[in-house]
PDB file of C-alpha atoms in Angstrom:
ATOM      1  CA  UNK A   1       7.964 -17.265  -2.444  1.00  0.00           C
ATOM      2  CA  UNK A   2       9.441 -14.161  -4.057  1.00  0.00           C
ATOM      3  CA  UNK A   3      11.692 -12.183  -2.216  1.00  0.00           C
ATOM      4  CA  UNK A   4      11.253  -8.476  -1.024  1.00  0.00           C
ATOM      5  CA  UNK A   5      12.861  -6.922  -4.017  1.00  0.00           C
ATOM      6  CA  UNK A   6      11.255  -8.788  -6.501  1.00  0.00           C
ATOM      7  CA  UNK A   7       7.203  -7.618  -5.273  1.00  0.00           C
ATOM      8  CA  UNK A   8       8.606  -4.286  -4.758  1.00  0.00           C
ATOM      9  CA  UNK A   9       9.935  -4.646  -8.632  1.00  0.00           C
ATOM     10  CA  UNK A  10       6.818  -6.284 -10.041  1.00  0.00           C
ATOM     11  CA  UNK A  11       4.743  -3.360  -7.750  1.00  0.00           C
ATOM     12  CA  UNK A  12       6.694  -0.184  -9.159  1.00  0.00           C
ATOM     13  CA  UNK A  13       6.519  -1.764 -12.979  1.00  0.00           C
ATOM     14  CA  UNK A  14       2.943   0.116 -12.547  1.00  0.00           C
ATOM     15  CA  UNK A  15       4.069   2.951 -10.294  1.00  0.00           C
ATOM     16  CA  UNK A  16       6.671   5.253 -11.995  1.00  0.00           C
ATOM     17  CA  UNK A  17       4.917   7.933 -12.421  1.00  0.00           C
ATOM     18  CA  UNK A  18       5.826  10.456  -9.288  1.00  0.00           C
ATOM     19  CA  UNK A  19       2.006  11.689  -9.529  1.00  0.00           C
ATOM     20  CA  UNK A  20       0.762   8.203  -8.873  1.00  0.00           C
ATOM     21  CA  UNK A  21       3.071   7.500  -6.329  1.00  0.00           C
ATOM     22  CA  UNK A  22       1.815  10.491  -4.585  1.00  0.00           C
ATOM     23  CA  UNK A  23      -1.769   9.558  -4.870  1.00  0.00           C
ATOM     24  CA  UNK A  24      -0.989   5.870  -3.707  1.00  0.00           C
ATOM     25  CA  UNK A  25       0.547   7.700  -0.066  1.00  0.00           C
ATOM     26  CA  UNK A  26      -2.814   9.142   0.087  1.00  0.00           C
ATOM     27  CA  UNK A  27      -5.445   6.364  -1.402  1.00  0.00           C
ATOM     28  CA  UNK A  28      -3.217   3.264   0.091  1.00  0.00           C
ATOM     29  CA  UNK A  29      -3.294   4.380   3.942  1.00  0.00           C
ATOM     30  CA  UNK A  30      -6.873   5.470   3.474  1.00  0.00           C
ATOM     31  CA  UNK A  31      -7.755   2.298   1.730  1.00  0.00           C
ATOM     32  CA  UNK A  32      -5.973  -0.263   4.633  1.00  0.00           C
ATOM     33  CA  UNK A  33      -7.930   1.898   7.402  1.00  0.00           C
ATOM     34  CA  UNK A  34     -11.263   1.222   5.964  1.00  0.00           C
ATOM     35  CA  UNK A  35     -10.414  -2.844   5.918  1.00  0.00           C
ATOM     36  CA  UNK A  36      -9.220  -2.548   9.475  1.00  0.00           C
ATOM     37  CA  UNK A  37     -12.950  -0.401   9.834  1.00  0.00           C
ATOM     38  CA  UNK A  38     -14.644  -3.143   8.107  1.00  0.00           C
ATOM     39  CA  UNK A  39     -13.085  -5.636   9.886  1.00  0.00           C
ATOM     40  CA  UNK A  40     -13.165  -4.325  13.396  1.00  0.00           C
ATOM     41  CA  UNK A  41     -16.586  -4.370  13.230  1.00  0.00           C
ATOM     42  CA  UNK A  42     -17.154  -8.272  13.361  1.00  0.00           C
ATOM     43  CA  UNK A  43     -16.029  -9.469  16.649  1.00  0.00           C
ATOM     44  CA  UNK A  44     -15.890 -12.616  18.269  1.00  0.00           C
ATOM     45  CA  UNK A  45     -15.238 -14.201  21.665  1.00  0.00           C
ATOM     46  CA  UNK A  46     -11.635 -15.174  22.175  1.00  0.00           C
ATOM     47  CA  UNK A  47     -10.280 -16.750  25.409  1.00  0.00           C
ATOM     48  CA  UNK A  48     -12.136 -14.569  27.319  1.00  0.00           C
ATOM     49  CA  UNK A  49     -11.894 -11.526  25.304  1.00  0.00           C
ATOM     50  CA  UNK A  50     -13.433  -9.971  22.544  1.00  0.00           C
ATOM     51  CA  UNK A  51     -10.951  -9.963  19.175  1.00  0.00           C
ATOM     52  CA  UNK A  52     -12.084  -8.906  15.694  1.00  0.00           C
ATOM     53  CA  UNK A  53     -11.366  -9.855  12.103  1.00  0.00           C
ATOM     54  CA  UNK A  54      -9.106  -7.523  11.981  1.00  0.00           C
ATOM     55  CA  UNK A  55      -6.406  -8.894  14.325  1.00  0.00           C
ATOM     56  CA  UNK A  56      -6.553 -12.216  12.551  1.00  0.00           C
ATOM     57  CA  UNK A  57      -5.842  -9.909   8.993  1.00  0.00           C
ATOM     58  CA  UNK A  58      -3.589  -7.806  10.604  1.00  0.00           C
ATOM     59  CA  UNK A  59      -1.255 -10.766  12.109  1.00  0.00           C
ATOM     60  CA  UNK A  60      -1.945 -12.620   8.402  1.00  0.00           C
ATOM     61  CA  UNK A  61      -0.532  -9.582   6.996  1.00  0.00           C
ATOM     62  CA  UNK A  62       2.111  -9.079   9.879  1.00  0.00           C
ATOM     63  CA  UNK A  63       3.734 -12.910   9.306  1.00  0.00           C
ATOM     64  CA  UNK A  64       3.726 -12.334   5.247  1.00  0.00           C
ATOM     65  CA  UNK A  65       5.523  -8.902   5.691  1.00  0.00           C
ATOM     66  CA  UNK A  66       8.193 -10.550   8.566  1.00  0.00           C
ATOM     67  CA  UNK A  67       8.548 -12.948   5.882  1.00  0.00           C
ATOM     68  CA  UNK A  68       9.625 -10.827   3.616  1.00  0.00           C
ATOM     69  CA  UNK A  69      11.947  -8.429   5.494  1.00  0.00           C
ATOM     70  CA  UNK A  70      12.038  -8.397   9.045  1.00  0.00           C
ATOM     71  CA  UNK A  71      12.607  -3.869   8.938  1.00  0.00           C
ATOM     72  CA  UNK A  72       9.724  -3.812   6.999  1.00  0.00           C
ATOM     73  CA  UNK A  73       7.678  -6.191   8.485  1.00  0.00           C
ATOM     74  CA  UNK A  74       8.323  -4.323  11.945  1.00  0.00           C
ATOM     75  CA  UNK A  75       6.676  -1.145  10.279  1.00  0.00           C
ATOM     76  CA  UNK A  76       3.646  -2.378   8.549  1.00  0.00           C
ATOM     77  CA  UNK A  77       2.943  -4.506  11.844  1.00  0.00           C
ATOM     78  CA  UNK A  78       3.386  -1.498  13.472  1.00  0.00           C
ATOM     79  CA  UNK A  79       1.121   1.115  11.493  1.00  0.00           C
ATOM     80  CA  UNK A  80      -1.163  -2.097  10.951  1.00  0.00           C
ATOM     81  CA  UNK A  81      -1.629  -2.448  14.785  1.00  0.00           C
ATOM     82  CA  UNK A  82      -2.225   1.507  14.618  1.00  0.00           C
ATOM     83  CA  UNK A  83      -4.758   0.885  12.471  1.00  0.00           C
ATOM     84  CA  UNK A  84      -6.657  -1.615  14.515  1.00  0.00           C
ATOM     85  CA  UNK A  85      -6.607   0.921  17.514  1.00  0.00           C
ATOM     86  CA  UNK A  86      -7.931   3.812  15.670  1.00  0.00           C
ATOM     87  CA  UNK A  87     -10.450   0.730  13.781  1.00  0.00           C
ATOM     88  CA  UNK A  88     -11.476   0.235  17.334  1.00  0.00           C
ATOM     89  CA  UNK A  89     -11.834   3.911  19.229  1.00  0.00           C
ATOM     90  CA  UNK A  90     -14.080   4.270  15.720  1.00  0.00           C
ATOM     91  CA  UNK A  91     -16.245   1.539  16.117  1.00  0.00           C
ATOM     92  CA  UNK A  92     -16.875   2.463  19.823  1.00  0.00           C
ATOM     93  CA  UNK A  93     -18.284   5.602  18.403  1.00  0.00           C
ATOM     94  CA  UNK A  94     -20.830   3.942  16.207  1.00  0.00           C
ATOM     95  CA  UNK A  95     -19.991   6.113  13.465  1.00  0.00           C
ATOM     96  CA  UNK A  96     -17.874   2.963  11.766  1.00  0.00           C
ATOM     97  CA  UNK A  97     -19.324   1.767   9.066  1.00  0.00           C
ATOM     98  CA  UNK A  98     -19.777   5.452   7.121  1.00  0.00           C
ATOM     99  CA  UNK A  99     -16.229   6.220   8.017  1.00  0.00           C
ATOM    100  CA  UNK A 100     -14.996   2.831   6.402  1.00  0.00           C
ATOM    101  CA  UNK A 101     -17.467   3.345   3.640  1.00  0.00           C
ATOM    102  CA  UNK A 102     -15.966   6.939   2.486  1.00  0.00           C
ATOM    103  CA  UNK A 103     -12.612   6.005   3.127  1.00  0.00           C
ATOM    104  CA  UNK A 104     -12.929   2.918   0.586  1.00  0.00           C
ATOM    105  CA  UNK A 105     -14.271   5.032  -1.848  1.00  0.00           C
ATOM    106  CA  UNK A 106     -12.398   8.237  -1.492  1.00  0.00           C
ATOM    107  CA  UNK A 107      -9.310   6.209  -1.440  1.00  0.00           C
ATOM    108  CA  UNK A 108     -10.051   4.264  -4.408  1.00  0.00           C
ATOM    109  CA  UNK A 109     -10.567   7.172  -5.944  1.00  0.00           C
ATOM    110  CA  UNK A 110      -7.137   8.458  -5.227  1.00  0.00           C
ATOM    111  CA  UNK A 111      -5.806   4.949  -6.668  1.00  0.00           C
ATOM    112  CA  UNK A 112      -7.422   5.432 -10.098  1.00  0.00           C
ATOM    113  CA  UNK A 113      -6.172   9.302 -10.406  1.00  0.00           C
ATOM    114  CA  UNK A 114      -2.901   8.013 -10.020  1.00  0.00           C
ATOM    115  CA  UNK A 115      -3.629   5.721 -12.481  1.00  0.00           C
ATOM    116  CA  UNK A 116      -4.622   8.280 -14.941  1.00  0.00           C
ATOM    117  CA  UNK A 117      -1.325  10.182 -14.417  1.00  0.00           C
ATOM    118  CA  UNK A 118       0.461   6.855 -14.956  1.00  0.00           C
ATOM    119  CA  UNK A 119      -2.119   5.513 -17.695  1.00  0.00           C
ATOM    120  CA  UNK A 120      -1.742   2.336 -17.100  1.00  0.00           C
ATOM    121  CA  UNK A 121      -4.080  -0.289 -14.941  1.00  0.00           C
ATOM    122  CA  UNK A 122      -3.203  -1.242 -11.473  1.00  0.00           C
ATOM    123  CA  UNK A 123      -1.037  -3.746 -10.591  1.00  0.00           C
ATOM    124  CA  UNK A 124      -3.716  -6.172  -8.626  1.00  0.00           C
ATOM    125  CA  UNK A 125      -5.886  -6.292 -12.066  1.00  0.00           C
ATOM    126  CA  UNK A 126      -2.701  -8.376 -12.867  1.00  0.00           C
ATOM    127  CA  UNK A 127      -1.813  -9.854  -9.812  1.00  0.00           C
ATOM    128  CA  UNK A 128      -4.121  -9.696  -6.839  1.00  0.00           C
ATOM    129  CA  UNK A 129      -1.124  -9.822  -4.541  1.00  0.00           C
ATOM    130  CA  UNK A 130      -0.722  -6.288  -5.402  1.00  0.00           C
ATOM    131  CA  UNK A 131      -3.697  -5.912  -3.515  1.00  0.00           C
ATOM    132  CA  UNK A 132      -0.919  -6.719   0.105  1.00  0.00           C
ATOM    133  CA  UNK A 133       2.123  -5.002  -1.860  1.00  0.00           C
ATOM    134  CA  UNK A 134       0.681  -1.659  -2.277  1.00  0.00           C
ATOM    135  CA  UNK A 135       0.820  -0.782   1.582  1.00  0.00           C
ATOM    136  CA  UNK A 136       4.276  -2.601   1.703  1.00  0.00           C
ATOM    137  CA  UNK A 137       5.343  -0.268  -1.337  1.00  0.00           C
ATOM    138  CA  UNK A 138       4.046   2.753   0.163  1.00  0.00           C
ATOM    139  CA  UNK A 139       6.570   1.891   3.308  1.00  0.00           C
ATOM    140  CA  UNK A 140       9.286   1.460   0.745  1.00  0.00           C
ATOM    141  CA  UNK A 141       9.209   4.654  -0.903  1.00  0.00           C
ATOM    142  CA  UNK A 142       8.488   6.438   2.358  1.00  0.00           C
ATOM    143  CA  UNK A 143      11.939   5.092   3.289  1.00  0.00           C
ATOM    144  CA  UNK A 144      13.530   5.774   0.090  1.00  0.00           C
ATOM    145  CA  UNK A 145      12.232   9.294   0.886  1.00  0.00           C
ATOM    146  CA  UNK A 146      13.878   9.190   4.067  1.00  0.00           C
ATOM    147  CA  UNK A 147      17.688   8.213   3.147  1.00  0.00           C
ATOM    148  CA  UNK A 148      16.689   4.414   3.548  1.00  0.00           C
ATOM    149  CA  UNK A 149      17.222   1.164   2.082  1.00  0.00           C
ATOM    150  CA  UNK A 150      19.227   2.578  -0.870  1.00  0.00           C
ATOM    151  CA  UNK A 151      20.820  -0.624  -1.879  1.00  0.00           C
ATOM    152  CA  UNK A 152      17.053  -2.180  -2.370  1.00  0.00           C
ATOM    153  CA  UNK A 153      15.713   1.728  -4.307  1.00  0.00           C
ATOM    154  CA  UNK A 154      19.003   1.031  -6.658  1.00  0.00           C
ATOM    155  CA  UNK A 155      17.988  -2.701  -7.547  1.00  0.00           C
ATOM    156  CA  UNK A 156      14.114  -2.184  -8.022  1.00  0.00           C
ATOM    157  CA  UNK A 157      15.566   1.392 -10.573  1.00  0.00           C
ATOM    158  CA  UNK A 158      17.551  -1.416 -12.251  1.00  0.00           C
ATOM    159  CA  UNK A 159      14.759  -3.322 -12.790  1.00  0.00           C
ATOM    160  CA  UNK A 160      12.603  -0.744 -13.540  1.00  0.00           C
ATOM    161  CA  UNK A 161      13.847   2.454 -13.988  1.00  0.00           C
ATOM    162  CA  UNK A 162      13.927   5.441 -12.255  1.00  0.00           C
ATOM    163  CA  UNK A 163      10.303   7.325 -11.397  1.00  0.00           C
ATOM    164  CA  UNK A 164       9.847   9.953 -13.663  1.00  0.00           C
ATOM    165  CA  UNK A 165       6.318  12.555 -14.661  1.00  0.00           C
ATOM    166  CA  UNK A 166       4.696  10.995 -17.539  1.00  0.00           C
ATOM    167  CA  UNK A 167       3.495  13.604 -20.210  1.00  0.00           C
ATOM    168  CA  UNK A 168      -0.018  13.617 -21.402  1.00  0.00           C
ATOM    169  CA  UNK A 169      -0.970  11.894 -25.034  1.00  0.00           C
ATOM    170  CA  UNK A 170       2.693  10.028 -25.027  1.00  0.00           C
ATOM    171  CA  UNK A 171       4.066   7.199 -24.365  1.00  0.00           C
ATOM    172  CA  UNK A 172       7.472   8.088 -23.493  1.00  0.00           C
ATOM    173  CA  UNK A 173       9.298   9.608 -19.911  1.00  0.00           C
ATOM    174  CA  UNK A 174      11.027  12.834 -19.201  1.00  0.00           C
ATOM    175  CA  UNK A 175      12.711  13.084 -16.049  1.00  0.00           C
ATOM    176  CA  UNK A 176      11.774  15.723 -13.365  1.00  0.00           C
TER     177      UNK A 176
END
């Protein structure tokens, strides 16, 4: 399995562009709450209660991030389990499955206008385990934004490089 870093590394290859990044804070969180929507919404009996799909993604998810790093796998469980509460207050109102709907596709959207700034493809169209990343990364740079983890920030920039505003019609980087 790879480690934390090295996702995070592979993940940012396609994400250096501030703009994107900034879209993917947006798109990302909108994007996970329409799966939990979607996934709230078929329930099944469970030892007496009711439980959804979405707890059994949510503690799939949960294990993968522990696995990775146990801070960061505290957060996403965390804002994941969020997720399934608002998911569920939601579905209670029968509104669900238009809220999930526009959230998909509004968030998408966000994803690919990111990707114009950054012109260059996603990183799932690679590697569908950018697909589980991408929240993971959004945590990261949140923290990197907030004074954290700068020992992990310095090795992914050394894989990588630094994120910078991509000019239109050229290939090359200018630092803001």
């Amino acid at each position: 399995m790879k480690t934390l870093t090295e996702h995070l590394s592979q993940y940012a290859e396609y994400h250096r562009d501030r703009r994107n990044i900034l879209t993917h804070f947006v798109g990302i969180p909108m994007i996970v709450l329409s799966v939990t929507l979607f996934l709230s919404m078929v329930s099944f009996p469970l030892l007496g209660l009711s439980a959804s799909l979405a707890w059994v993604a949510v503690l799939a998810a949960s294990i993968y991030y522990l696995r990775l790093d146990l801070r960061y796998g505290l957060a996403m469980a965390v804002v994941l389990v969020l997720c399934i509460w608002l998911s569920e207050w939601v579905v209670a109102s029968g509104t669900a499955l238009w809220v999930a709907i526009g959230l998909f596709v509004i968030g998408w959207a966000f994803q690919f206008l990111g990707h114009a700034y950054e012109q260059r493809k996603p990183a799932f169209v690679d590697d569908l385990a950018g697909l589980i990343i991408g929240p993971l990364f959004v945590m990261a740079e949140l923290g990197f934004h907030l004074g954290l983890r700068k020992t992990l920030e310095q090795d992914i920039e050394k894989q990588v490089g630094p994120t910078l505003i991509r000019p239109k019609k050229t290939d090359t980087y200018k630092q803001a």
